[in-house]
Coordinates of C-alpha atoms and ligand atoms in Angstrom, one line a residue:
M1 CA 69.2 104.3 33.8
T2 CA 66.3 106.7 33.9
D3 CA 66.5 109.6 31.4
I4 CA 66.0 112.2 34.1
Q5 CA 67.4 111.8 37.6
Y6 CA 67.5 114.2 40.5
R7 CA 69.8 113.6 43.4
V8 CA 68.8 115.6 46.5
F9 CA 71.2 116.2 49.4
P10 CA 70.5 118.2 52.5
A11 CA 73.9 119.7 52.0
N12 CA 74.1 122.6 54.4
P13 CA 71.4 122.7 57.1
Q14 CA 73.1 125.6 58.9
A15 CA 72.7 127.8 55.7
H16 CA 69.4 126.0 54.9
L17 CA 70.6 124.8 51.5
F18 CA 69.6 121.7 49.6
E19 CA 71.9 120.6 46.8
V20 CA 70.3 119.1 43.8
E21 CA 72.1 117.3 41.0
L22 CA 70.0 116.8 37.9
T23 CA 71.2 114.5 35.2
I24 CA 69.6 114.6 31.8
Q25 CA 70.7 111.6 29.6
T26 CA 69.5 113.1 26.3
P27 CA 69.2 116.9 26.3
E28 CA 67.3 118.5 23.4
P29 CA 69.8 118.9 20.6
Q30 CA 68.8 122.6 19.9
G31 CA 69.4 123.4 23.6
Q32 CA 67.5 122.0 26.5
V33 CA 65.1 124.4 28.2
L34 CA 64.6 124.1 32.0
S35 CA 62.4 125.9 34.4
L36 CA 61.0 126.0 37.9
P37 CA 57.2 126.5 38.5
A38 CA 56.0 129.9 39.5
W39 CA 53.3 128.4 41.8
I40 CA 52.3 125.2 43.4
P41 CA 48.9 123.6 42.8
G42 CA 46.5 124.1 45.7
S43 CA 48.0 127.5 46.6
Y44 CA 46.9 130.1 44.1
M45 CA 49.6 132.7 44.3
I46 CA 52.7 133.4 42.2
R47 CA 55.6 132.4 44.5
D48 CA 58.5 132.4 42.0
F49 CA 60.3 129.5 43.5
A50 CA 63.3 130.0 41.2
K51 CA 64.3 133.0 43.3
N52 CA 65.6 130.6 45.9
I53 CA 68.1 129.0 43.5
V54 CA 71.5 130.3 44.9
E55 CA 74.0 128.8 42.5
I56 CA 73.5 126.8 39.3
Q57 CA 76.0 125.2 36.9
A58 CA 75.9 122.6 34.2
N59 CA 78.6 120.1 33.0
D60 CA 78.6 117.5 30.2
G61 CA 81.6 115.6 31.4
Q62 CA 83.9 117.4 29.1
G63 CA 83.5 120.8 30.8
A64 CA 81.0 123.5 31.7
V65 CA 77.9 124.0 29.6
E66 CA 76.6 127.5 29.4
L67 CA 73.1 128.2 30.8
V68 CA 71.4 131.1 29.1
R69 CA 68.9 133.0 31.2
L70 CA 65.5 133.4 29.4
D71 CA 63.4 134.8 32.2
K72 CA 63.0 134.8 36.0
Q73 CA 62.5 131.0 36.1
T74 CA 63.7 129.6 32.8
W75 CA 67.1 128.7 31.3
R76 CA 68.4 127.1 28.1
L77 CA 71.4 124.9 28.0
E78 CA 73.8 125.5 25.2
P79 CA 73.5 122.5 22.8
A80 CA 75.4 119.6 24.3
E81 CA 75.7 115.8 24.0
G82 CA 74.2 113.9 26.9
P83 CA 74.5 113.2 29.6
V84 CA 74.5 116.7 31.1
T85 CA 74.5 117.2 34.9
L86 CA 73.2 120.4 36.5
V87 CA 74.2 121.2 40.1
Y88 CA 72.3 123.8 42.0
R89 CA 71.6 124.9 45.5
V90 CA 68.2 125.9 46.8
Y91 CA 67.7 128.1 49.8
A92 CA 65.0 126.4 52.0
W93 CA 63.8 128.5 54.9
D94 CA 60.1 128.9 54.3
L95 CA 58.2 127.6 57.4
S96 CA 55.1 126.6 55.4
V97 CA 53.7 123.6 53.6
R98 CA 54.2 125.3 50.2
S99 CA 57.9 125.4 49.6
A100 CA 61.0 124.0 51.4
H101 CA 62.5 124.1 54.9
L102 CA 65.8 122.7 56.1
D103 CA 67.7 122.9 59.3
Q104 CA 69.4 120.5 61.7
T105 CA 66.0 119.1 62.9
H106 CA 64.4 118.2 59.6
G107 CA 64.4 118.6 55.8
Y108 CA 61.1 119.2 54.0
F109 CA 60.5 120.1 50.4
N110 CA 57.9 120.3 47.6
G111 CA 59.2 119.3 44.2
A112 CA 58.0 122.6 42.8
S113 CA 60.8 124.3 44.9
L114 CA 63.6 121.8 44.0
F115 CA 63.0 120.1 40.7
L116 CA 63.7 121.9 37.4
R117 CA 61.3 120.9 34.7
V118 CA 63.1 119.4 31.7
H119 CA 60.9 120.8 28.9
R120 CA 59.5 118.4 26.3
Q121 CA 60.6 115.5 28.4
E122 CA 57.9 116.0 31.1
Q123 CA 56.1 112.7 30.3
T124 CA 59.1 110.5 30.9
V125 CA 59.7 108.6 34.1
H126 CA 61.5 110.9 36.6
E127 CA 63.8 109.4 39.3
M128 CA 64.7 110.9 42.6
A129 CA 67.6 109.8 44.8
L130 CA 67.5 111.0 48.4
V131 CA 71.0 111.1 50.0
E132 CA 71.2 110.7 53.8
P133 CA 72.9 113.6 55.6
K134 CA 75.9 112.4 57.7
S135 CA 76.0 114.5 60.7
E136 CA 75.9 113.9 64.4
V137 CA 73.7 117.0 65.1
M138 CA 71.0 115.9 62.7
G139 CA 70.2 112.6 64.5
R140 CA 68.6 109.6 63.0
W141 CA 66.5 110.8 60.1
R142 CA 63.9 108.8 58.3
V143 CA 62.0 109.6 55.1
A144 CA 58.2 110.1 54.7
T145 CA 56.9 110.6 51.2
G146 CA 54.1 109.4 49.0
M147 CA 56.4 108.9 46.1
P148 CA 56.7 105.2 45.1
A149 CA 60.0 103.8 46.3
Q150 CA 62.3 102.0 44.0
Q151 CA 65.3 101.0 46.0
V152 CA 65.6 102.4 49.5
D153 CA 67.2 101.4 52.8
K154 CA 65.2 100.8 56.0
W155 CA 65.3 104.5 56.8
G156 CA 63.8 105.4 53.4
F157 CA 66.9 106.8 51.8
G158 CA 67.6 105.7 48.2
T159 CA 65.7 106.0 44.9
Y160 CA 62.1 106.8 44.1
R161 CA 60.2 107.0 40.8
A162 CA 57.5 109.2 39.5
D163 CA 55.6 108.6 36.3
N164 CA 56.1 112.1 35.0
Y165 CA 57.0 115.6 36.0
D166 CA 53.5 116.5 37.3
A167 CA 53.6 113.4 39.6
L168 CA 57.2 114.2 40.7
I169 CA 56.2 117.5 42.1
D170 CA 53.1 116.2 43.8
Y171 CA 54.9 114.0 46.4
P172 CA 56.4 116.3 49.1
V173 CA 59.3 114.8 51.1
E174 CA 59.8 115.0 54.9
M175 CA 63.1 113.8 56.4
A176 CA 63.4 113.9 60.2
D177 CA 63.4 111.9 63.4
F178 CA 59.6 112.0 63.4
Q179 CA 56.9 110.1 65.3
A180 CA 54.8 107.8 63.1
L181 CA 51.3 106.4 63.5
D182 CA 50.1 103.6 61.2
F183 CA 46.5 102.7 60.7
A184 CA 44.4 101.0 58.0
V185 CA 41.3 102.5 56.5
A186 CA 39.2 100.3 54.1
G187 CA 42.1 97.9 53.9
V188 CA 44.5 100.7 52.7
P189 CA 47.6 101.5 54.8
H190 CA 47.6 105.1 56.1
R191 CA 50.3 106.8 58.1
M192 CA 50.8 110.1 59.9
V193 CA 54.2 111.4 60.7
V194 CA 54.7 114.2 63.2
T195 CA 57.8 116.3 63.3
G196 CA 58.5 118.6 66.2
K197 CA 59.2 118.2 69.9
V198 CA 55.7 117.3 71.2
R199 CA 53.9 114.6 73.2
F200 CA 50.4 113.6 72.3
D201 CA 47.9 110.8 72.4
Q202 CA 48.9 108.8 69.4
E203 CA 46.2 106.1 69.8
R204 CA 43.4 108.6 70.0
L205 CA 44.6 110.5 66.9
A206 CA 44.9 107.3 64.9
R207 CA 41.4 106.2 66.0
D208 CA 39.8 109.5 65.1
L209 CA 41.7 109.8 61.8
T210 CA 40.5 106.3 60.9
R211 CA 36.9 107.3 61.4
I212 CA 37.3 110.6 59.5
C213 CA 39.0 108.9 56.5
A214 CA 36.5 106.1 56.5
Q215 CA 33.6 108.6 56.4
H216 CA 34.9 110.3 53.2
I217 CA 35.7 106.9 51.5
R218 CA 32.2 105.7 52.3
M219 CA 30.6 108.8 50.9
F220 CA 32.4 108.4 47.5
H221 CA 32.7 104.6 47.2
G222 CA 30.4 102.9 49.7
D223 CA 32.1 99.7 50.6
Q224 CA 34.7 100.0 47.9
A225 CA 38.3 101.0 48.3
P226 CA 39.6 104.6 47.8
P227 CA 41.6 105.4 44.7
V228 CA 44.9 105.2 46.5
S229 CA 47.0 102.3 47.6
D230 CA 48.5 104.2 50.5
Y231 CA 48.1 107.6 52.1
L232 CA 50.4 109.8 54.2
F233 CA 49.7 112.8 56.5
Q234 CA 53.0 114.8 57.0
T235 CA 52.6 117.0 60.0
Y236 CA 54.9 119.6 61.2
A237 CA 54.0 120.6 64.8
V238 CA 55.2 124.1 65.7
G239 CA 54.6 126.5 68.6
N240 CA 52.1 128.4 66.6
G241 CA 51.1 127.7 63.0
Y242 CA 48.4 126.4 60.8
G243 CA 48.2 125.3 57.2
G244 CA 47.7 122.4 54.8
L245 CA 48.3 121.5 51.2
E246 CA 46.8 118.6 49.4
H247 CA 48.6 116.1 47.2
R248 CA 47.6 113.0 45.2
N249 CA 48.3 110.4 48.0
S250 CA 49.5 112.6 50.8
T251 CA 49.1 116.0 52.5
S252 CA 51.5 118.3 54.2
L253 CA 50.1 119.9 57.4
M254 CA 51.3 122.5 59.9
C255 CA 49.7 122.7 63.3
S256 CA 50.2 124.2 66.7
K257 CA 51.5 121.7 69.2
D258 CA 48.6 122.3 71.5
E259 CA 46.2 121.2 68.8
L260 CA 47.3 117.6 69.0
P261 CA 45.2 115.5 71.4
Q262 CA 46.4 115.2 75.0
T263 CA 45.7 112.2 77.2
R264 CA 44.7 114.7 80.0
H265 CA 41.9 116.2 78.0
A266 CA 39.1 113.7 77.5
E267 CA 37.0 116.2 75.7
V268 CA 37.6 117.5 72.1
T269 CA 39.3 120.9 72.6
D270 CA 38.8 123.7 70.1
G271 CA 42.4 123.2 68.9
Y272 CA 42.0 119.4 68.4
R273 CA 38.7 120.0 66.6
R274 CA 40.5 122.5 64.3
F275 CA 43.3 120.0 63.6
M276 CA 40.9 117.2 62.8
G277 CA 39.0 119.6 60.5
L278 CA 42.3 120.3 58.7
C279 CA 43.0 116.6 58.3
S280 CA 39.5 116.0 57.1
H281 CA 39.7 118.9 54.6
E282 CA 43.0 117.8 53.0
Y283 CA 41.8 114.2 52.8
F284 CA 38.6 115.2 51.0
H285 CA 40.8 116.9 48.4
L286 CA 42.1 113.5 47.5
W287 CA 38.9 113.4 45.4
N288 CA 37.8 117.0 45.1
V289 CA 40.6 118.9 43.4
K290 CA 43.3 116.2 43.1
R291 CA 41.2 113.9 40.9
I292 CA 38.1 115.9 40.2
Q293 CA 40.3 118.7 38.9
P294 CA 39.5 122.1 37.5
A295 CA 40.5 122.3 33.9
A296 CA 42.3 125.6 34.3
V297 CA 44.7 124.0 36.9
A298 CA 45.0 120.7 35.1
E299 CA 46.1 122.4 31.9
S300 CA 48.5 124.9 33.5
D301 CA 52.2 124.5 33.1
L302 CA 52.6 126.5 36.4
A303 CA 54.5 129.2 34.7
A304 CA 51.8 131.8 35.2
E305 CA 48.4 132.2 36.9
A306 CA 45.6 129.7 36.0
Y307 CA 42.3 131.5 36.2
T308 CA 39.1 129.8 37.3
E309 CA 35.8 130.8 38.7
Q310 CA 35.4 127.4 40.3
L311 CA 37.3 127.5 43.5
W312 CA 34.0 127.9 45.4
A313 CA 33.4 124.3 44.3
F314 CA 36.9 122.9 45.0
E315 CA 37.6 124.8 48.2
G316 CA 34.1 125.7 49.3
I317 CA 32.5 122.3 48.9
T318 CA 35.6 120.7 50.5
S319 CA 35.3 123.2 53.4
Y320 CA 31.6 122.2 53.8
Y321 CA 32.5 118.5 54.0
D322 CA 35.5 118.9 56.3
D323 CA 33.6 119.8 59.4
L324 CA 30.4 118.0 58.4
G325 CA 32.6 114.9 57.9
L326 CA 33.7 115.2 61.6
C327 CA 30.1 115.2 62.7
R328 CA 29.0 112.4 60.4
A329 CA 32.0 110.3 61.5
G330 CA 31.0 110.9 65.1
V331 CA 34.2 112.5 66.3
I332 CA 32.4 115.7 67.2
E333 CA 28.8 116.3 68.3
A334 CA 26.1 117.9 66.1
T335 CA 26.1 121.0 68.4
S336 CA 29.9 121.3 68.0
Y337 CA 29.5 121.2 64.2
L338 CA 26.8 123.9 64.4
E339 CA 29.1 126.0 66.4
L340 CA 31.8 125.8 63.7
L341 CA 29.2 126.6 61.0
A342 CA 27.9 129.6 63.0
Q343 CA 31.5 130.9 63.4
N344 CA 31.9 130.5 59.6
I345 CA 28.7 132.5 59.0
T346 CA 29.9 135.2 61.4
R347 CA 33.2 135.6 59.4
V348 CA 31.2 136.1 56.2
M349 CA 28.7 138.5 57.8
R350 CA 31.4 140.7 59.3
G351 CA 32.9 141.7 56.0
S352 CA 31.0 144.2 53.7
G353 CA 33.2 142.8 51.0
R354 CA 30.5 140.2 50.5
K355 CA 28.4 142.9 49.0
K356 CA 31.1 144.0 46.5
Q357 CA 32.7 140.7 45.3
S358 CA 30.9 137.6 44.1
L359 CA 32.1 134.1 44.9
A360 CA 33.0 133.6 41.2
E361 CA 35.1 136.8 41.3
S362 CA 36.7 135.8 44.6
S363 CA 37.9 132.6 42.9
F364 CA 39.1 134.4 39.7
Y365 CA 41.1 137.0 41.6
A366 CA 42.4 134.5 44.2
W367 CA 45.9 135.3 42.9
S368 CA 45.9 139.0 43.6
K369 CA 43.2 139.4 46.2
F370 CA 42.4 136.4 48.4
Y371 CA 46.1 135.3 48.6
Q372 CA 47.3 138.9 49.0
Q373 CA 45.0 140.2 51.7
D374 CA 45.7 143.5 53.3
E375 CA 43.9 145.4 56.1
N376 CA 41.1 146.4 53.7
A377 CA 40.2 142.8 52.8
P378 CA 37.1 142.6 54.9
N379 CA 35.7 145.6 53.1
A380 CA 36.7 144.5 49.6
I381 CA 36.5 140.7 49.2
V382 CA 34.7 137.6 50.3
S383 CA 36.3 134.3 51.0
Y384 CA 35.6 131.4 48.6
Y385 CA 36.3 129.1 51.5
A386 CA 33.9 130.7 54.0
K387 CA 31.1 131.8 51.7
G388 CA 31.8 128.8 49.5
T389 CA 31.0 126.5 52.5
L390 CA 27.6 128.3 52.8
L391 CA 26.9 128.0 49.1
A392 CA 27.6 124.3 49.3
L393 CA 25.2 124.1 52.2
G394 CA 22.6 126.0 50.1
L395 CA 23.1 123.7 47.1
D396 CA 22.8 120.7 49.3
M397 CA 19.5 122.0 50.6
E398 CA 18.3 123.0 47.1
I399 CA 19.1 119.5 45.8
R400 CA 17.1 117.9 48.6
R401 CA 14.2 120.3 48.1
L402 CA 14.0 119.8 44.3
S403 CA 14.4 116.0 44.5
G404 CA 12.0 115.5 47.3
D405 CA 14.9 114.3 49.5
R406 CA 15.9 111.6 47.1
K407 CA 19.2 113.3 46.2
T408 CA 21.7 115.3 48.2
L409 CA 25.0 117.1 47.5
D410 CA 26.7 113.7 48.3
D411 CA 25.1 112.4 45.0
L412 CA 26.6 115.4 43.1
M413 CA 30.0 114.6 44.5
R414 CA 29.6 110.9 43.4
L415 CA 28.5 112.1 40.0
L416 CA 31.5 114.4 39.8
W417 CA 33.7 111.5 40.7
L418 CA 32.3 109.2 38.1
R419 CA 32.4 111.8 35.3
H420 CA 35.6 113.6 36.1
G421 CA 37.6 111.9 38.9
K422 CA 37.6 108.3 37.9
T423 CA 38.0 109.2 34.2
T424 CA 40.6 112.0 35.0
R425 CA 38.7 114.3 32.7
P426 CA 39.1 117.8 34.1
V427 CA 36.1 119.8 35.0
P428 CA 35.4 122.7 32.6
E429 CA 34.3 126.1 33.8
R430 CA 30.7 125.9 35.1
G431 CA 31.0 122.1 35.0
V432 CA 29.9 121.6 38.6
E433 CA 26.8 123.8 37.9
R434 CA 25.8 121.8 34.8
L435 CA 26.1 118.5 36.7
A436 CA 24.0 119.8 39.6
E437 CA 21.3 120.7 37.0
E438 CA 21.6 117.3 35.5
L439 CA 21.2 115.7 38.9
V440 CA 18.0 117.6 39.8
G441 CA 16.7 117.6 36.2
R442 CA 16.1 121.4 35.9
S443 CA 17.8 124.7 35.6
L444 CA 19.6 126.1 38.6
Q445 CA 20.6 129.3 36.8
E446 CA 18.7 131.6 39.1
F447 CA 20.3 130.0 42.2
F448 CA 23.8 130.4 40.8
D449 CA 23.1 133.8 39.3
R450 CA 22.1 135.1 42.7
Y451 CA 24.5 133.4 45.1
L452 CA 27.6 132.5 43.0
Y453 CA 27.7 135.3 40.4
G454 CA 25.7 137.9 42.4
T455 CA 26.3 139.5 45.8
E456 CA 22.9 139.1 47.3
D457 CA 23.0 137.9 50.9
L458 CA 22.3 134.2 51.2
P459 CA 18.8 133.2 52.5
L460 CA 20.4 131.4 55.4
A461 CA 17.4 131.5 57.8
E462 CA 15.3 129.8 55.1
W463 CA 17.9 127.2 54.3
F464 CA 18.5 126.3 57.9
R465 CA 14.8 126.1 58.7
Y466 CA 14.5 123.5 55.9
M467 CA 17.2 121.5 57.6
G468 CA 15.6 121.7 61.0
I469 CA 18.1 124.2 62.4
G470 CA 17.4 127.5 64.2
F471 CA 19.2 130.6 62.9
A472 CA 19.7 134.0 64.3
L473 CA 22.0 137.0 63.9
R474 CA 22.7 139.3 66.8
P475 CA 25.2 141.9 67.8
A476 CA 28.5 140.5 69.3
A477 CA 28.6 140.5 73.1
N478 CA 32.3 141.4 73.0
A479 CA 35.4 141.3 70.9
K480 CA 35.9 137.5 71.3
D481 CA 32.3 136.6 70.4
Q482 CA 32.3 134.6 67.2
G483 CA 28.8 133.2 67.5
G484 CA 27.9 129.6 68.5
A485 CA 25.5 126.8 69.0
V486 CA 23.4 128.2 71.8
R487 CA 20.4 130.5 71.2
K488 CA 21.3 133.7 72.9
T489 CA 18.7 136.3 73.8
T490 CA 19.4 139.7 72.4
E491 CA 19.8 142.4 75.1
E492 CA 17.4 145.3 75.0
T493 CA 20.2 147.8 74.4
P494 CA 22.6 146.3 71.9
P495 CA 26.3 146.6 72.9
R496 CA 28.2 149.5 71.3
S497 CA 31.0 148.9 68.8
I498 CA 33.7 150.9 67.0
G499 CA 33.7 148.5 64.1
A500 CA 37.3 147.4 64.2
R501 CA 39.6 144.5 65.2
W502 CA 42.6 145.3 67.3
K503 CA 45.5 143.7 69.2
Q504 CA 47.8 144.7 72.0
S505 CA 51.1 146.0 70.6
G506 CA 53.5 147.0 73.4
D507 CA 51.8 149.7 75.5
F508 CA 49.3 150.5 72.7
V509 CA 46.2 149.0 71.2
E510 CA 46.9 148.6 67.5
L511 CA 44.0 148.7 65.1
V512 CA 44.2 145.7 62.7
T513 CA 41.2 146.1 60.4
L514 CA 38.4 148.7 60.3
S515 CA 34.9 148.1 58.9
D516 CA 33.8 150.7 56.3
Q517 CA 30.5 150.6 58.2
G518 CA 32.0 151.3 61.6
A519 CA 32.5 154.2 64.0
A520 CA 36.3 154.0 64.1
M521 CA 36.6 154.6 60.3
A522 CA 34.0 157.4 60.5
A523 CA 36.1 159.1 63.2
G524 CA 39.1 159.0 60.9
L525 CA 41.1 156.2 62.5
S526 CA 43.1 153.8 60.3
A527 CA 44.6 150.3 60.4
G528 CA 48.0 150.5 62.1
D529 CA 47.0 153.4 64.4
R530 CA 48.1 152.8 67.9
I531 CA 45.5 153.9 70.4
I532 CA 46.8 155.3 73.8
A533 CA 43.6 156.5 75.4
I534 CA 39.9 156.7 74.9
D535 CA 38.1 159.5 76.7
G536 CA 41.3 160.2 78.6
I537 CA 41.6 156.7 79.9
Q538 CA 44.5 154.4 79.0
A539 CA 43.5 151.7 76.5
S540 CA 44.4 148.1 76.5
A541 CA 43.3 145.3 74.2
D542 CA 41.5 143.4 77.0
K543 CA 39.7 146.4 78.4
L544 CA 38.7 148.1 75.1
D545 CA 35.3 146.5 75.0
E546 CA 34.5 147.8 78.5
L547 CA 35.8 151.2 77.7
I548 CA 33.6 151.5 74.7
A549 CA 30.6 150.1 76.5
S550 CA 31.0 152.7 79.2
V551 CA 30.5 155.6 76.7
P552 CA 26.8 156.8 76.9
A553 CA 24.8 156.5 73.7
D554 CA 25.3 159.2 71.1
T555 CA 28.3 160.6 73.0
K556 CA 31.4 161.8 71.3
V557 CA 34.7 160.9 73.1
P558 CA 38.3 161.8 72.2
V559 CA 40.7 159.1 71.1
H560 CA 44.4 159.7 71.3
A561 CA 46.5 157.6 69.0
F562 CA 49.8 157.5 67.2
R563 CA 49.9 157.3 63.4
R564 CA 53.5 156.4 62.7
D565 CA 55.3 158.9 65.0
E566 CA 52.7 161.6 65.1
L567 CA 50.1 161.9 67.9
M568 CA 46.6 162.5 66.7
V569 CA 43.2 163.1 68.3
F570 CA 40.0 161.7 66.9
D571 CA 36.3 162.3 67.9
L572 CA 34.7 158.9 68.2
T573 CA 31.0 158.2 68.6
P574 CA 30.6 154.4 69.2
R575 CA 27.6 152.9 67.4
A576 CA 25.2 150.2 68.2
A577 CA 26.9 146.9 67.2
A578 CA 25.7 145.4 63.9
S579 CA 23.8 142.1 63.9
D580 CA 26.7 140.2 62.4
T581 CA 27.1 137.3 64.9
C582 CA 25.4 134.0 64.2
D583 CA 23.8 131.4 66.5
L584 CA 22.6 128.1 65.2
W585 CA 20.8 125.5 67.2
L586 CA 18.9 122.2 66.8
L587 CA 15.2 123.0 66.7
A588 CA 13.3 120.9 69.2
Q589 CA 11.8 117.8 67.7
E590 CA 8.2 118.9 68.4
E591 CA 8.8 122.0 66.3
L592 CA 9.6 119.9 63.3
D593 CA 7.5 117.9 60.8
P594 CA 8.6 114.3 60.4
A595 CA 10.2 115.0 57.0
T596 CA 12.3 117.8 58.3
L597 CA 13.4 115.8 61.3
R598 CA 14.3 112.9 59.0
R599 CA 16.2 115.3 56.7
R600 CA 18.2 116.6 59.6
Q601 CA 19.1 113.1 60.8
V602 CA 20.2 112.1 57.3
W603 CA 22.2 115.4 56.9
L604 CA 24.1 115.1 60.2
N605 CA 24.4 111.3 60.5
D606 CA 24.5 110.2 56.9
K607 CA 26.8 107.2 56.5
G608 CA 27.4 108.3 52.9
N609 CA 25.3 105.6 51.1
G610 CA 22.2 107.8 50.9
A611 CA 20.5 105.5 53.4
Ligands
ZN701 ZN1 41.6 123.2 50.5

């Protein structure tokens, strides 16, 4: 009998309640302390999972044992002889990859939402028993989890074992009548399960995933096997959704149904490219963050925030390799990759927050800023994903330049793996910077001071030129223009702009965000304002671009808008659109010296062995 056993039962799908029975064989004699995490690794925000516990009781076989509340997420059992069993119900109606979700169609949970931590017994083996729901309406459920099975039936219900508490909460569980794809990569069994009513091209997805996973394995290990004996992608396909969370030998994903590949589309749609990018991203985390781990996260008991300045490395470098990996694996073309990169640059350039917050600060304040963005975010913060991707690119370029093309960022990742991943020795603050310096044999202090700790704009034109890529910034042609992989000529009179993003909301155009450099904010408009008319003409989201374009230069026009229930009039003078939209393109071979051409080929087609 395992000392700590959890029995999970999808007790009441109508009310979205999981029932958990936790049996502790030998509770601490002075009173066993129990708690639920406040956050889940990979998602840097306090979520207070304990708030979803609806009822909780303890019993030692003789009768009830009192539970003393210590704080929002911690309890202490009155001293009792073992075994003690706690029974509690957890409300599970969060449609995301971070918590738990239960209805008649599926049951999904992360251990951080369901499993109370038995303090001072965290290192013991933890057992989980999954009980099959018996209900006609729920259909034939099966189980998909990365947790090692101990004794299960052919549907996957039964008992599982985790080596310790940290492991226990790192194997999310999906139970549903899902579709499953099995494929092998480097001799290791991989599986994707897809929950949701959707038809898609399973063969194509399995083929593309095989190539993407193989690419990342090759980069870290050459011909050797990856550090897992199996891997699981858990996908929940919904009408409209997006998200992913990495785990040690699995990942939970949420995607829109139209992002899954369709037989009728031979080409790679933008949606499918995004989904492959998400799979690639989470798979790369198998190394970068799950095994090459930031010390602050590794040492956290998940009760409160874990502060680190290194998320640029764990999320930014991962974001750099997610799309680059698609290109290197050959599932997208180089121009398609450049288009994604250009859109990423556009996102960074459109926020003046990049001049106020450094990447290191963005990482540190992830808890209160990046994860709690409001309408002012573009003016206040910079994304450690988007700008982190670009810093990774710059570092890759810098390593090539300083090593005379003998080393690349791939070598830094392999070095990180050897020093920190394989050895499971967490990465201290500034550890990635120190290893990069070791790799190139000189100080990179100035580079990191400027671009990681400072807010100077990145010298992208210079970096791309070195990689054989053309780079230009120009004004957006319209509200949908995110930049791309075609060199666009700039028009003589740049388009005008109000410096805002908007959406249709009923009969109104609702302002979503306003740039602190833009005409709308200068006119006194605010996020949430609902525009009725510009210059006396009815506004609509689709036509707003045209309406603004029709205003002659330096001309003031009235804007009628509701703020809450009050009608207000503003004087708006549209301005020339800022050059914040990026185009990237492959420079023609004859424009490049042989070393640059070779460098570009290695960068985009590298098979991961430095060849
Ligand atoms: Zn990530």
